[in-house]
JSON list of C-alpha atoms in Angstrom, two decimals:
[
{"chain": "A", "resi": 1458, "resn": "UNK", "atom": "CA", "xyz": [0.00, 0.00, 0.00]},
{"chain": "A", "resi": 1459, "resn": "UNK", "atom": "CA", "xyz": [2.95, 2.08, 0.81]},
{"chain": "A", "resi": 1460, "resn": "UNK", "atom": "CA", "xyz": [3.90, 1.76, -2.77]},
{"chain": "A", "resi": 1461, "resn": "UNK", "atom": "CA", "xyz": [0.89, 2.28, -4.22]},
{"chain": "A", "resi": 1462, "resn": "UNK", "atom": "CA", "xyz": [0.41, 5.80, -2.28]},
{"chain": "A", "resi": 1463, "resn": "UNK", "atom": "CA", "xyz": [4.39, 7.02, -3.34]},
{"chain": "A", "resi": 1464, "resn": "UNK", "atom": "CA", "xyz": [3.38, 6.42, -6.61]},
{"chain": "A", "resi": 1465, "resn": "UNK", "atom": "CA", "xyz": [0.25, 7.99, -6.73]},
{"chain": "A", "resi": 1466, "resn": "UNK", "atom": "CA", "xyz": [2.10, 11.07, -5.11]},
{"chain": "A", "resi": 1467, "resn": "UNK", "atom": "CA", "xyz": [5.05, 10.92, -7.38]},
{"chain": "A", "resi": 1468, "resn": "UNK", "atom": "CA", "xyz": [2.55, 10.99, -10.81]},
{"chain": "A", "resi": 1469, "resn": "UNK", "atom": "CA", "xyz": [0.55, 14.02, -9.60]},
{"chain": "A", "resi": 1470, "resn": "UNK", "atom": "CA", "xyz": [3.89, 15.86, -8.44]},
{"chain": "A", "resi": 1471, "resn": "UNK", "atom": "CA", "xyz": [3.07, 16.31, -4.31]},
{"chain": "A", "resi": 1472, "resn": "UNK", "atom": "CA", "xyz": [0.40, 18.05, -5.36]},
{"chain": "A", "resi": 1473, "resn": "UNK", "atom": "CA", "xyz": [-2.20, 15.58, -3.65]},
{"chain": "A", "resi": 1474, "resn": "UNK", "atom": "CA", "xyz": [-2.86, 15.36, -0.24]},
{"chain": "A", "resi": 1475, "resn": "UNK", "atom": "CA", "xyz": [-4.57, 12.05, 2.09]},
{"chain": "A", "resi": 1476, "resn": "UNK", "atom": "CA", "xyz": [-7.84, 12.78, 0.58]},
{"chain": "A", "resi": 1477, "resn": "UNK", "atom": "CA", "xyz": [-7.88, 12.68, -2.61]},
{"chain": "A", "resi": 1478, "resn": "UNK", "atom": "CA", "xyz": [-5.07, 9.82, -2.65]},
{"chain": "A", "resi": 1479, "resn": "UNK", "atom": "CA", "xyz": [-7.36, 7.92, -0.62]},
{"chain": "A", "resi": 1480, "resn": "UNK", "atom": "CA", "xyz": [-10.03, 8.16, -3.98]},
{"chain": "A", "resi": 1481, "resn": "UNK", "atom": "CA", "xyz": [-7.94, 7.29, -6.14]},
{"chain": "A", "resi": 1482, "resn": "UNK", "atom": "CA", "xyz": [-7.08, 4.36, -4.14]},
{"chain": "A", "resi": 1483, "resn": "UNK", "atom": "CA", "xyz": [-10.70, 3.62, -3.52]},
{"chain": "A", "resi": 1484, "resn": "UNK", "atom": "CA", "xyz": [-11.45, 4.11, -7.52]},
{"chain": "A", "resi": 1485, "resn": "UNK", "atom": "CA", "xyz": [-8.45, 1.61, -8.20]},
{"chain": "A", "resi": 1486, "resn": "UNK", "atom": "CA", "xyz": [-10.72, -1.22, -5.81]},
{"chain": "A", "resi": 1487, "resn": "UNK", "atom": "CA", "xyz": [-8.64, -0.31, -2.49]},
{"chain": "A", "resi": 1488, "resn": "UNK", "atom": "CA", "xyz": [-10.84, -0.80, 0.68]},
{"chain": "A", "resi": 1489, "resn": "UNK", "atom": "CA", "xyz": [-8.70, 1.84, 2.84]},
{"chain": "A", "resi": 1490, "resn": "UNK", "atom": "CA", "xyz": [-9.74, 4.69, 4.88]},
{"chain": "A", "resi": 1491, "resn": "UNK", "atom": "CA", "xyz": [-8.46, 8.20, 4.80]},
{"chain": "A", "resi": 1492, "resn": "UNK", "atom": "CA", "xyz": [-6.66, 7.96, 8.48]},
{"chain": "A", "resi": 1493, "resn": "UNK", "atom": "CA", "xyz": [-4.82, 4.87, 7.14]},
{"chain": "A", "resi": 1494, "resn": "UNK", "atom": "CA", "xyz": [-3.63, 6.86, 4.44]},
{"chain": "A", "resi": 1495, "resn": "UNK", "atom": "CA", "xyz": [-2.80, 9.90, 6.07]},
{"chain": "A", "resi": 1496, "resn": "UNK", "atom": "CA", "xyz": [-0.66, 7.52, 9.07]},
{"chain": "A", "resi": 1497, "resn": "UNK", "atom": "CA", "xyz": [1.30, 6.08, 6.06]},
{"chain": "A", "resi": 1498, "resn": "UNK", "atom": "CA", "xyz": [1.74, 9.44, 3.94]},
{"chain": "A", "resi": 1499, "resn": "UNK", "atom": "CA", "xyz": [3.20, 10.49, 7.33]},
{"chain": "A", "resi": 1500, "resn": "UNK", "atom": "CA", "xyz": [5.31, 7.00, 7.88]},
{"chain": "A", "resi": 1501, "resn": "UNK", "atom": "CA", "xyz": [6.88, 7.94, 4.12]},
{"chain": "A", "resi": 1502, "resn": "UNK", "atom": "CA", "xyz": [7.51, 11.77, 5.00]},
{"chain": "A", "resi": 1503, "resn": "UNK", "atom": "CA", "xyz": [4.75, 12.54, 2.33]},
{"chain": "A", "resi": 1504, "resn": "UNK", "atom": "CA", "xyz": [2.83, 16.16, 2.06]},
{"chain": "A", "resi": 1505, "resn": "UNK", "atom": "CA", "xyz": [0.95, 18.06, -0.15]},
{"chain": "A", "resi": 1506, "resn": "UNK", "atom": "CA", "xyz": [3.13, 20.46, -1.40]},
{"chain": "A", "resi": 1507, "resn": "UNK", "atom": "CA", "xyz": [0.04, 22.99, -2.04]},
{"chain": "A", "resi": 1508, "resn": "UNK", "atom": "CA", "xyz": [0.29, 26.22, -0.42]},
{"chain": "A", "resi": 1509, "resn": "UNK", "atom": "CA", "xyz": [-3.34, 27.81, 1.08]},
{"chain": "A", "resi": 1510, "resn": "UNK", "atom": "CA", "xyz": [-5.38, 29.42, -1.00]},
{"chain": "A", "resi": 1511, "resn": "UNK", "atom": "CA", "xyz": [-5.78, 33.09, 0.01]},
{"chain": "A", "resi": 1512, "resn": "UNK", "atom": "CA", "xyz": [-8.66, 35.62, -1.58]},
{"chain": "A", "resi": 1513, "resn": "UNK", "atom": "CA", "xyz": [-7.64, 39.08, -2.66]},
{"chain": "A", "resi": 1514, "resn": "UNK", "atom": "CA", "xyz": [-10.57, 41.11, -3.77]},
{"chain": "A", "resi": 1515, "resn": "UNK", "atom": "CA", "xyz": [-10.35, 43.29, -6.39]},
{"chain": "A", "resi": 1516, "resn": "UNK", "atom": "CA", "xyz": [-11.60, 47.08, -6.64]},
{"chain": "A", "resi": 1517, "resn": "UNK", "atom": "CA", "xyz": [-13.13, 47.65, -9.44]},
{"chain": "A", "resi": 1518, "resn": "UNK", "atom": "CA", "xyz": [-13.71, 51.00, -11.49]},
{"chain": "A", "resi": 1519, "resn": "UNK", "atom": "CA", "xyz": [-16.37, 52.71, -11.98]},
{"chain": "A", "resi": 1520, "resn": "UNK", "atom": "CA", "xyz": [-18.64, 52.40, -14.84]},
{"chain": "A", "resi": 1521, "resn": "UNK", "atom": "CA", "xyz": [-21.45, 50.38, -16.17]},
{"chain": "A", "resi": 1522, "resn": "UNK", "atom": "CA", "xyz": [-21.93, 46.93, -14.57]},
{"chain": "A", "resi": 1523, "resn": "UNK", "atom": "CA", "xyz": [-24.21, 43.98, -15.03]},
{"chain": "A", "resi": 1524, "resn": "UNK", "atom": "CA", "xyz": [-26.12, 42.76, -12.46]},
{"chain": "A", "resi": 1525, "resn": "UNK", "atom": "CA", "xyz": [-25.31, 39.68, -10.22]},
{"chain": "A", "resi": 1526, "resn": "UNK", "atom": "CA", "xyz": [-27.38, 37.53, -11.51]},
{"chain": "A", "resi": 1527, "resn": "UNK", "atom": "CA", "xyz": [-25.37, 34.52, -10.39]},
{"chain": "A", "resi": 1528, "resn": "UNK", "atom": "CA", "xyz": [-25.63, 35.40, -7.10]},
{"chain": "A", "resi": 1529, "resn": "UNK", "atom": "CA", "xyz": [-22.89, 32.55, -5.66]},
{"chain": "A", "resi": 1530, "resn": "UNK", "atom": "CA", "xyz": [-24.94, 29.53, -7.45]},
{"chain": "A", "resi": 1531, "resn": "UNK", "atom": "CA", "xyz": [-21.62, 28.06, -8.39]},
{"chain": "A", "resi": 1532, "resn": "UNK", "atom": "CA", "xyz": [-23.16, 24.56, -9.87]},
{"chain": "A", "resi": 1533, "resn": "UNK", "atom": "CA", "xyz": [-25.13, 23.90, -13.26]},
{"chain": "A", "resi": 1534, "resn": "UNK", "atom": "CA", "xyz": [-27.09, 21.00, -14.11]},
{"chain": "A", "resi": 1535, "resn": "UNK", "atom": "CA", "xyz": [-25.68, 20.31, -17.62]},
{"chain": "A", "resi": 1536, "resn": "UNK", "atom": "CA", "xyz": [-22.97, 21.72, -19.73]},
{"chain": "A", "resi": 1537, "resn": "UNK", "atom": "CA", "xyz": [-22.67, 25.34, -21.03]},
{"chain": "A", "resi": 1538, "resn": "UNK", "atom": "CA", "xyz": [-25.44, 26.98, -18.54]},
{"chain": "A", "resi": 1539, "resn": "UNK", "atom": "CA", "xyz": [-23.26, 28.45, -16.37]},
{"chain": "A", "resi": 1540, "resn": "UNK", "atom": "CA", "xyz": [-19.75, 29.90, -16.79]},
{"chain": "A", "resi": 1541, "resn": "UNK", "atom": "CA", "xyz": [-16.93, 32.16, -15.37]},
{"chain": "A", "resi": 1542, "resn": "UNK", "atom": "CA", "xyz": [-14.30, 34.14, -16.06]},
{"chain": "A", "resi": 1543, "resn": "UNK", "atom": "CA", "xyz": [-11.98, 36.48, -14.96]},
{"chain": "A", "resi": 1544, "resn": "UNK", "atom": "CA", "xyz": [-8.29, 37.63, -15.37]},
{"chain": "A", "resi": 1545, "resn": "UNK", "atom": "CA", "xyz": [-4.99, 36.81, -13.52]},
{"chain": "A", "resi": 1546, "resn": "UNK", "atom": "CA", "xyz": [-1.61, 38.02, -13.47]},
{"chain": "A", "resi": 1547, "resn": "UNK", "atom": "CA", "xyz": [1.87, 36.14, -13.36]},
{"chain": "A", "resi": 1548, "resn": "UNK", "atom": "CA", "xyz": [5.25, 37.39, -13.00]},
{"chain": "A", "resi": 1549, "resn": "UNK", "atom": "CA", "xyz": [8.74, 36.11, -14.28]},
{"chain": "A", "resi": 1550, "resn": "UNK", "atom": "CA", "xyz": [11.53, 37.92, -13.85]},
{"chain": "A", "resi": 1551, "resn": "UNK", "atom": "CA", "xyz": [10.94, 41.52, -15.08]},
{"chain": "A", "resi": 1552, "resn": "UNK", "atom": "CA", "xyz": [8.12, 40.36, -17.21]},
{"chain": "A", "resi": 1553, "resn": "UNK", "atom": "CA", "xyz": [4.47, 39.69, -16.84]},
{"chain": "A", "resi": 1554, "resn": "UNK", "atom": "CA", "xyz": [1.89, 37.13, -18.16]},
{"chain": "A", "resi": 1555, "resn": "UNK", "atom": "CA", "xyz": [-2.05, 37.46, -18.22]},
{"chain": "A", "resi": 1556, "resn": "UNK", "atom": "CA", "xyz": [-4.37, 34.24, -18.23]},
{"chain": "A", "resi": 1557, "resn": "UNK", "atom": "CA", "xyz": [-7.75, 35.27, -19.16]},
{"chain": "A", "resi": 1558, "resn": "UNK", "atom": "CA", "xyz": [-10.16, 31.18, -18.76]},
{"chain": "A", "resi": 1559, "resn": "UNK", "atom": "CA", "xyz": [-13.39, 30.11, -18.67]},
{"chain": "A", "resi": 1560, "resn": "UNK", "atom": "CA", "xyz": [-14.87, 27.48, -16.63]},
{"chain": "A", "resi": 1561, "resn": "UNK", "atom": "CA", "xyz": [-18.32, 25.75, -16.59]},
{"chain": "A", "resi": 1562, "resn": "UNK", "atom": "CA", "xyz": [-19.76, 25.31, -13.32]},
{"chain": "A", "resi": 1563, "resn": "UNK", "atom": "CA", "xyz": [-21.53, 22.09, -14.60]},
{"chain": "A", "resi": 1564, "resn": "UNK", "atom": "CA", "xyz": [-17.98, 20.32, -13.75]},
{"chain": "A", "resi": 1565, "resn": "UNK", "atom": "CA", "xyz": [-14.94, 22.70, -12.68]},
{"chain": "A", "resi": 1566, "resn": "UNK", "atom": "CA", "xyz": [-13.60, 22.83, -16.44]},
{"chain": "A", "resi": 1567, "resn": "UNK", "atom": "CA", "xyz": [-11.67, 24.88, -18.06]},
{"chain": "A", "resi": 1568, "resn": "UNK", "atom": "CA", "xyz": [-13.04, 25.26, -21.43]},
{"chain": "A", "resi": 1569, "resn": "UNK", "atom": "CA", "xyz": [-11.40, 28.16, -23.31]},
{"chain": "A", "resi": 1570, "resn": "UNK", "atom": "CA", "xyz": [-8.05, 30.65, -21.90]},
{"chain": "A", "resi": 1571, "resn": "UNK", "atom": "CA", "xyz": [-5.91, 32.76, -23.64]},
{"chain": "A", "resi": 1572, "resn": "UNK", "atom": "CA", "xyz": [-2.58, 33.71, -21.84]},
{"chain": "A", "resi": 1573, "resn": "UNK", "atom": "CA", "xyz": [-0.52, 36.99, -23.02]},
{"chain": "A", "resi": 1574, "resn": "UNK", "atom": "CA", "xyz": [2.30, 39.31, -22.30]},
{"chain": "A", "resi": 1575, "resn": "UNK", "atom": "CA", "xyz": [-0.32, 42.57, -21.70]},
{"chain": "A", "resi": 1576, "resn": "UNK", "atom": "CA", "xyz": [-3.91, 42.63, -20.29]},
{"chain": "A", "resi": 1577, "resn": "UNK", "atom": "CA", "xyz": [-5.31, 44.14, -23.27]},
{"chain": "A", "resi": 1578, "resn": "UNK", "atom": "CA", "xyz": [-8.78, 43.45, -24.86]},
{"chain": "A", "resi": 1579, "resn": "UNK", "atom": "CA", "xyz": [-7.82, 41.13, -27.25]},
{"chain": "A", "resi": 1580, "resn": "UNK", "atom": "CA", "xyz": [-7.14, 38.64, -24.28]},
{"chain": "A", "resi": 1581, "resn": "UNK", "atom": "CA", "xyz": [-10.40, 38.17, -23.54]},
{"chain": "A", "resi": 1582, "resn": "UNK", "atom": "CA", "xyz": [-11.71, 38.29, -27.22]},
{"chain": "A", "resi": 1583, "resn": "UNK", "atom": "CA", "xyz": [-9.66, 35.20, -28.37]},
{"chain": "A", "resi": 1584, "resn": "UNK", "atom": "CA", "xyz": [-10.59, 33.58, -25.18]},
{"chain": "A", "resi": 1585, "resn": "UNK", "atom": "CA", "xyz": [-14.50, 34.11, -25.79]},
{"chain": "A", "resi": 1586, "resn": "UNK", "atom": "CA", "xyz": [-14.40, 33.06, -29.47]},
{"chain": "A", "resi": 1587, "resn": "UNK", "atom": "CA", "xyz": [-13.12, 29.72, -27.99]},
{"chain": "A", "resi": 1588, "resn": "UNK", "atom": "CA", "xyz": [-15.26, 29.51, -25.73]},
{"chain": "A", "resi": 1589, "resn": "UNK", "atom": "CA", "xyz": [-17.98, 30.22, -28.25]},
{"chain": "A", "resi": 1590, "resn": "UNK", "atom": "CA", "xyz": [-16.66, 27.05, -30.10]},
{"chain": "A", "resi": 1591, "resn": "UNK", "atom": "CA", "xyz": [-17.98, 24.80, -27.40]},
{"chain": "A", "resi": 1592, "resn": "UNK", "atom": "CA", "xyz": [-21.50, 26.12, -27.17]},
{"chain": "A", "resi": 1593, "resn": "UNK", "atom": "CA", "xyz": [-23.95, 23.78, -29.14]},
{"chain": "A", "resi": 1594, "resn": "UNK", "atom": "CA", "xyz": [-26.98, 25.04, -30.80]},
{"chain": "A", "resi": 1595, "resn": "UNK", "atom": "CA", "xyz": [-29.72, 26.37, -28.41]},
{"chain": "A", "resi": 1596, "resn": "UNK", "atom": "CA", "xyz": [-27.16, 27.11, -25.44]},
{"chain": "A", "resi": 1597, "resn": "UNK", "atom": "CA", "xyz": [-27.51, 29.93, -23.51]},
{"chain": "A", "resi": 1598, "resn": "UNK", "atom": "CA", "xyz": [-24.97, 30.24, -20.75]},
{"chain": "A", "resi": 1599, "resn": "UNK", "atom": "CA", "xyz": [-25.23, 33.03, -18.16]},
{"chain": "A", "resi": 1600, "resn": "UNK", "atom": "CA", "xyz": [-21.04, 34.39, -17.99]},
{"chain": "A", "resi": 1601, "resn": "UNK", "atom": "CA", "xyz": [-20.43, 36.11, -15.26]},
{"chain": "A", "resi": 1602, "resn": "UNK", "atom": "CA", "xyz": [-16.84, 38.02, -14.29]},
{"chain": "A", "resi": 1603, "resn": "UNK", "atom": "CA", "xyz": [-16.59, 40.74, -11.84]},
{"chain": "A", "resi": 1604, "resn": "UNK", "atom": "CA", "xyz": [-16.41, 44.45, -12.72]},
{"chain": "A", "resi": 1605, "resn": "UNK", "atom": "CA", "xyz": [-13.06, 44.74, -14.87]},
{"chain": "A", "resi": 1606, "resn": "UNK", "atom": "CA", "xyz": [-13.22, 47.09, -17.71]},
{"chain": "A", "resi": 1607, "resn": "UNK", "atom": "CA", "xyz": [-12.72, 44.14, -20.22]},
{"chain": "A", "resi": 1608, "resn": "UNK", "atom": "CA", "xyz": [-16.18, 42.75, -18.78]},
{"chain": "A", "resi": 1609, "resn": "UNK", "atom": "CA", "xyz": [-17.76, 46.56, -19.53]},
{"chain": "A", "resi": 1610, "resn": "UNK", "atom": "CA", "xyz": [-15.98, 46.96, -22.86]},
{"chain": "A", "resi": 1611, "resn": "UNK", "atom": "CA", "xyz": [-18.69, 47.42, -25.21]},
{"chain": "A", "resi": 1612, "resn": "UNK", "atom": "CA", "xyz": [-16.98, 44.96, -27.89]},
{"chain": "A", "resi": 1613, "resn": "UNK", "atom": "CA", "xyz": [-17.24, 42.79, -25.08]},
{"chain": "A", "resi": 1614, "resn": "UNK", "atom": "CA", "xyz": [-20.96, 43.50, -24.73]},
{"chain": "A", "resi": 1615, "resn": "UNK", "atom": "CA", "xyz": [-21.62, 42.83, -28.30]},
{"chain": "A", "resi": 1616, "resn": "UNK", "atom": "CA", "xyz": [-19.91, 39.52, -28.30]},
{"chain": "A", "resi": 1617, "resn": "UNK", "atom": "CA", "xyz": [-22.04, 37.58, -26.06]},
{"chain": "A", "resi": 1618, "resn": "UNK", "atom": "CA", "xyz": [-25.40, 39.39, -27.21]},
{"chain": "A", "resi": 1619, "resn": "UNK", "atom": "CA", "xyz": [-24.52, 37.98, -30.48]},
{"chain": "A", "resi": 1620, "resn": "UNK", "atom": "CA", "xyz": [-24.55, 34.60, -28.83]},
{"chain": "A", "resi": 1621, "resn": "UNK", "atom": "CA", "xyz": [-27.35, 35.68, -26.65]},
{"chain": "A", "resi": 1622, "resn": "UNK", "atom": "CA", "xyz": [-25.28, 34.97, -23.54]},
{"chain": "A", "resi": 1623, "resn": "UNK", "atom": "CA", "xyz": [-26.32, 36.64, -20.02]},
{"chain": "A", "resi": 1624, "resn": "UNK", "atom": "CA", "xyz": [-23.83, 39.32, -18.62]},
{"chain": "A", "resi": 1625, "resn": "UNK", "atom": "CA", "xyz": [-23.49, 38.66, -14.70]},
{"chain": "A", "resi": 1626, "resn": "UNK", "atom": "CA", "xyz": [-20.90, 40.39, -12.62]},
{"chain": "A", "resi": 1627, "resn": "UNK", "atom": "CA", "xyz": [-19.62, 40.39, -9.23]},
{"chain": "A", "resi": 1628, "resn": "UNK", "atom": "CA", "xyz": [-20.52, 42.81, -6.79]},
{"chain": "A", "resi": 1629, "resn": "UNK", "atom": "CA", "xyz": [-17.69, 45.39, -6.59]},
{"chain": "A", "resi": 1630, "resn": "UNK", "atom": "CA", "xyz": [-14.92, 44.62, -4.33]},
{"chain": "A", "resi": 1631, "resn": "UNK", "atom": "CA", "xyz": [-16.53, 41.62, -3.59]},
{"chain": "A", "resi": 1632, "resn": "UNK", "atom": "CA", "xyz": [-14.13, 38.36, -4.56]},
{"chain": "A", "resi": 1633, "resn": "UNK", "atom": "CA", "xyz": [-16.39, 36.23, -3.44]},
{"chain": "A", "resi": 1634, "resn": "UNK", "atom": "CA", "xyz": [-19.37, 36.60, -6.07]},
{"chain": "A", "resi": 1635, "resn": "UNK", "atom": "CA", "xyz": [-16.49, 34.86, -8.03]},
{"chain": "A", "resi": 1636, "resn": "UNK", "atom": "CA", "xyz": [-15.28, 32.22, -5.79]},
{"chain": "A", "resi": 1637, "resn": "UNK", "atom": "CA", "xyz": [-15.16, 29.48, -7.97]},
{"chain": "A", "resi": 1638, "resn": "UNK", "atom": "CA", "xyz": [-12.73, 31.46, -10.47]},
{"chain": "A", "resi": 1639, "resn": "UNK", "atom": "CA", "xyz": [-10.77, 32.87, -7.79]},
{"chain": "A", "resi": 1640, "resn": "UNK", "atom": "CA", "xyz": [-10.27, 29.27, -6.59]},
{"chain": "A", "resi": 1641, "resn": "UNK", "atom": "CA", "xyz": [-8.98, 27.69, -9.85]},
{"chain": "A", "resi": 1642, "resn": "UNK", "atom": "CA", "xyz": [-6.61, 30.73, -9.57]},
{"chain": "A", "resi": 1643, "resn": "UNK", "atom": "CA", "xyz": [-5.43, 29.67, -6.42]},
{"chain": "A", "resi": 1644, "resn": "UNK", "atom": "CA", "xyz": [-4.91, 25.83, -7.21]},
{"chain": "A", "resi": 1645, "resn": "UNK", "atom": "CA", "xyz": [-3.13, 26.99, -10.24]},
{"chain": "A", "resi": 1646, "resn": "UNK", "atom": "CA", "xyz": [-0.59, 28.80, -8.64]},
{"chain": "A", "resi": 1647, "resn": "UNK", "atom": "CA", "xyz": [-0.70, 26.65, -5.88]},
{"chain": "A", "resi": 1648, "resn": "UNK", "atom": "CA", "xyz": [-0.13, 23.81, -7.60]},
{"chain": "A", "resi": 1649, "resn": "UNK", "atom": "CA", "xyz": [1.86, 24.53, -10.49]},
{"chain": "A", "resi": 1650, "resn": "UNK", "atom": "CA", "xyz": [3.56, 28.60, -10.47]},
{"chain": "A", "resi": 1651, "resn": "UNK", "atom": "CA", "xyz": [4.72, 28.33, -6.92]},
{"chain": "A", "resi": 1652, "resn": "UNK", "atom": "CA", "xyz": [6.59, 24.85, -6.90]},
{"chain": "A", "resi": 1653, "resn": "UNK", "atom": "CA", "xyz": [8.54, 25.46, -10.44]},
{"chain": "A", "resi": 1654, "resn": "UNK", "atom": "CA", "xyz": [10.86, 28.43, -11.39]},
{"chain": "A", "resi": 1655, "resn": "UNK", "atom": "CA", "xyz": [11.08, 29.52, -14.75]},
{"chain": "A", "resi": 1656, "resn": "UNK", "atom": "CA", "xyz": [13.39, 31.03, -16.69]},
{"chain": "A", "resi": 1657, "resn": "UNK", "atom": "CA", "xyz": [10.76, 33.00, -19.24]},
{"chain": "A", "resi": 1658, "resn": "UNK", "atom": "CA", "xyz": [7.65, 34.10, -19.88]},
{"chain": "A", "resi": 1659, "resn": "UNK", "atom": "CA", "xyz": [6.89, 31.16, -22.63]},
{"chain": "A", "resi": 1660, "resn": "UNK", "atom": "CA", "xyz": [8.02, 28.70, -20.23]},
{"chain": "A", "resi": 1661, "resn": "UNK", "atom": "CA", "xyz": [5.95, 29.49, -18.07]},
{"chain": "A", "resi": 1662, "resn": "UNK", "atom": "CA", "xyz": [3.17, 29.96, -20.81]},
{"chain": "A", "resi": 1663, "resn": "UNK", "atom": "CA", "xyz": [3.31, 26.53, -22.30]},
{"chain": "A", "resi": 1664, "resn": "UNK", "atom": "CA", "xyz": [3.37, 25.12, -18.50]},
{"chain": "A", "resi": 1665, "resn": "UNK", "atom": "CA", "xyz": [0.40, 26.63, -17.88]},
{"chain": "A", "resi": 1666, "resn": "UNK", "atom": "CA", "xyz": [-1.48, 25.16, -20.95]},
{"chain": "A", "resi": 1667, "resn": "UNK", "atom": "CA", "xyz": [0.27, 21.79, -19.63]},
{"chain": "A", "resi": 1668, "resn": "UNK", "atom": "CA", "xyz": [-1.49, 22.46, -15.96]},
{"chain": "A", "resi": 1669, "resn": "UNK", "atom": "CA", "xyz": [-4.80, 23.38, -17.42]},
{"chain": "A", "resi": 1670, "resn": "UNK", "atom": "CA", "xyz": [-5.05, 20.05, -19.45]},
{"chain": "A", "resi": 1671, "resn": "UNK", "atom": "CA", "xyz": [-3.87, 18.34, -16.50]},
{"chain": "A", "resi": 1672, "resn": "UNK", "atom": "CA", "xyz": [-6.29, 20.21, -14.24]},
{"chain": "A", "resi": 1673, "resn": "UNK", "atom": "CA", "xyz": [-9.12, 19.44, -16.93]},
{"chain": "A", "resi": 1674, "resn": "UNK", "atom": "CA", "xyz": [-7.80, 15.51, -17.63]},
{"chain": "A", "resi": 1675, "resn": "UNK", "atom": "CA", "xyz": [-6.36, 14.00, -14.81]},
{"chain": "A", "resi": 1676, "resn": "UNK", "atom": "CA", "xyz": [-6.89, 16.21, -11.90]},
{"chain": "A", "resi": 1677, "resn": "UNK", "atom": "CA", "xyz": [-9.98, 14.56, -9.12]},
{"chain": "A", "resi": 1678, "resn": "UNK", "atom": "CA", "xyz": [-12.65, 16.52, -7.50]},
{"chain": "A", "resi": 1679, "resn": "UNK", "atom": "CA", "xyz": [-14.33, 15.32, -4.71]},
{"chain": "A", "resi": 1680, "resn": "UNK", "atom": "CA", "xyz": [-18.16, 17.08, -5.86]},
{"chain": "A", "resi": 1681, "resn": "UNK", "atom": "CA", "xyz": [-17.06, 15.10, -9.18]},
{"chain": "A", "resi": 1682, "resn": "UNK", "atom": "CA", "xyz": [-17.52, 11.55, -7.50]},
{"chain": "A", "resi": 1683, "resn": "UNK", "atom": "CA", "xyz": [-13.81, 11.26, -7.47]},
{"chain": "A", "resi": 1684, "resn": "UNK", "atom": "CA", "xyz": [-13.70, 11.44, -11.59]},
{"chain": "A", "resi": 1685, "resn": "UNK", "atom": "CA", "xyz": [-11.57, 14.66, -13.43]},
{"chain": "A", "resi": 1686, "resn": "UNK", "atom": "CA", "xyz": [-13.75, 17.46, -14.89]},
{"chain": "A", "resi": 1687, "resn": "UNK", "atom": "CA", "xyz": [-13.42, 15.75, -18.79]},
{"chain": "A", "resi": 1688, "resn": "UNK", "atom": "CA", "xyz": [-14.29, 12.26, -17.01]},
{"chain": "A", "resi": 1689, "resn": "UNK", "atom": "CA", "xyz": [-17.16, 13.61, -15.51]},
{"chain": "A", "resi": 1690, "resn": "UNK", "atom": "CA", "xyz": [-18.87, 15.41, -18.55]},
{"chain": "A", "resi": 1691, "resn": "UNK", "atom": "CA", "xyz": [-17.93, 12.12, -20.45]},
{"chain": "A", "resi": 1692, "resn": "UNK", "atom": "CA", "xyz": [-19.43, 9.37, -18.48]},
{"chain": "A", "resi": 1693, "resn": "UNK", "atom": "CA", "xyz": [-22.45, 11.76, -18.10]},
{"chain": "A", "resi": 1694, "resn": "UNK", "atom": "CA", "xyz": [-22.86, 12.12, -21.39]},
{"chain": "A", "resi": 1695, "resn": "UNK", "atom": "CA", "xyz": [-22.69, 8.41, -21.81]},
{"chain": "A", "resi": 1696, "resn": "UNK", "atom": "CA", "xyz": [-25.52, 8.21, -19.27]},
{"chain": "A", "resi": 1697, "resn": "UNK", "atom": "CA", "xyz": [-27.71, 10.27, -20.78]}
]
């Protein structure tokens, strides 16, 4: 079992902890319980190397906003009803990178992102036109961002009322109406930016593209029965 556990640890890079080494132990036919793993994880010097996830909330400007018509319901029933977005910044050296994603709240994943050097409007334009790419005919989503002026642009306004997509956005100041966005942010550079170094800005580009299809792939969430967010959406379109 000790074996088993080191391995599981060594293919997803210290970034899981007793829990969720304990499902994929459980998925693989393992009858074991989560103190058992945690007592050996300890035994074998073992520990998620994931820092905690801290919330910074973001002031907004002024100007026109959207209502919040999401209003913290961070789950969806099917695909493509409910997404988020919002923008983050990375730092290498003297430069900068922006990752603008989207995520579906029907399972946690990452659908479209766009990563650049500046936090211009174009970031967020290829990004939607991806995500476009996934919606299927008669989807709807609502999209909801906080109060940045890329959400406010009015390019950005005509792009989803072409698609007939709902505008909702965060309360200013107020992180939390977009929790679930801040919270991939946080796993992200949990997980991945603060356990490498990197020597440029497209190292740490193409990394991040690696993380995100890891995150999407491979990566287990407990709401998710244990399954990744494409294993999810798969078996339950298989289901249905």
């Amino acid at each position: 079992l000790k074996a088993r556990i080191q391995a599981i640890y060594d293919h997803h890079k210290g970034r899981y902890g007793y829990r969720r080494i304990t499902a994929v132990l459980r998925q693989a036919g393992e009858a074991v319980n989560h103190k058992t793993v945690q007592r050996l994880m300890q035994q074998l010097g073992l520990k998620s190397r994931v820092r905690p996830k801290r919330y910074r909330a973001y002031r907004g400007v002024e100007g026109y906003a959207a209502p919040n018509t999401l209003q913290r319901r961070f789950q969806a029933q099917g695909p493509n009803q409910r997404w988020v977005t919002d923008i983050t910044e990375f730092k290498v050296n003297d430069q900068k990178l922006y990752l603008s994603p989207v995520m579906d709240l029907y399972n946690g994943e990452i659908i479209a992102f766009q990563t650049g050097p500046r936090p211009v409007f174009s970031l967020v334009r290829h990004m939607l036109r991806r995500a476009f790419d996934r919606l299927r005919p008669g989807d709807q989503p609502l999209l909801h961002s906080d109060q940045g002026w890329h959400y406010r642009h009015p390019n950005y306004r005509r792009l989803v009322v072409e698609k007939r997509i709902l505008r909702s956005m965060s309360r200013k100041g107020n992180c939390l109406d977009n929790a679930a966005m801040e919270s991939f942010f946080g796993t992200l550079k949990a997980e991945y930016f603060h356990l490498n170094r990197f020597d440029t800005v497209e190292q740490l580009q193409q990394g991040i593209a690696d993380y995100i299809h890891y995150y999407n792939h491979q990566r287990i969430k407990q709401r998710l029965k244990g399954l990744s967010p494409v294993e999810y959406r798969t078996q339950a379109m298989a289901a249905g």
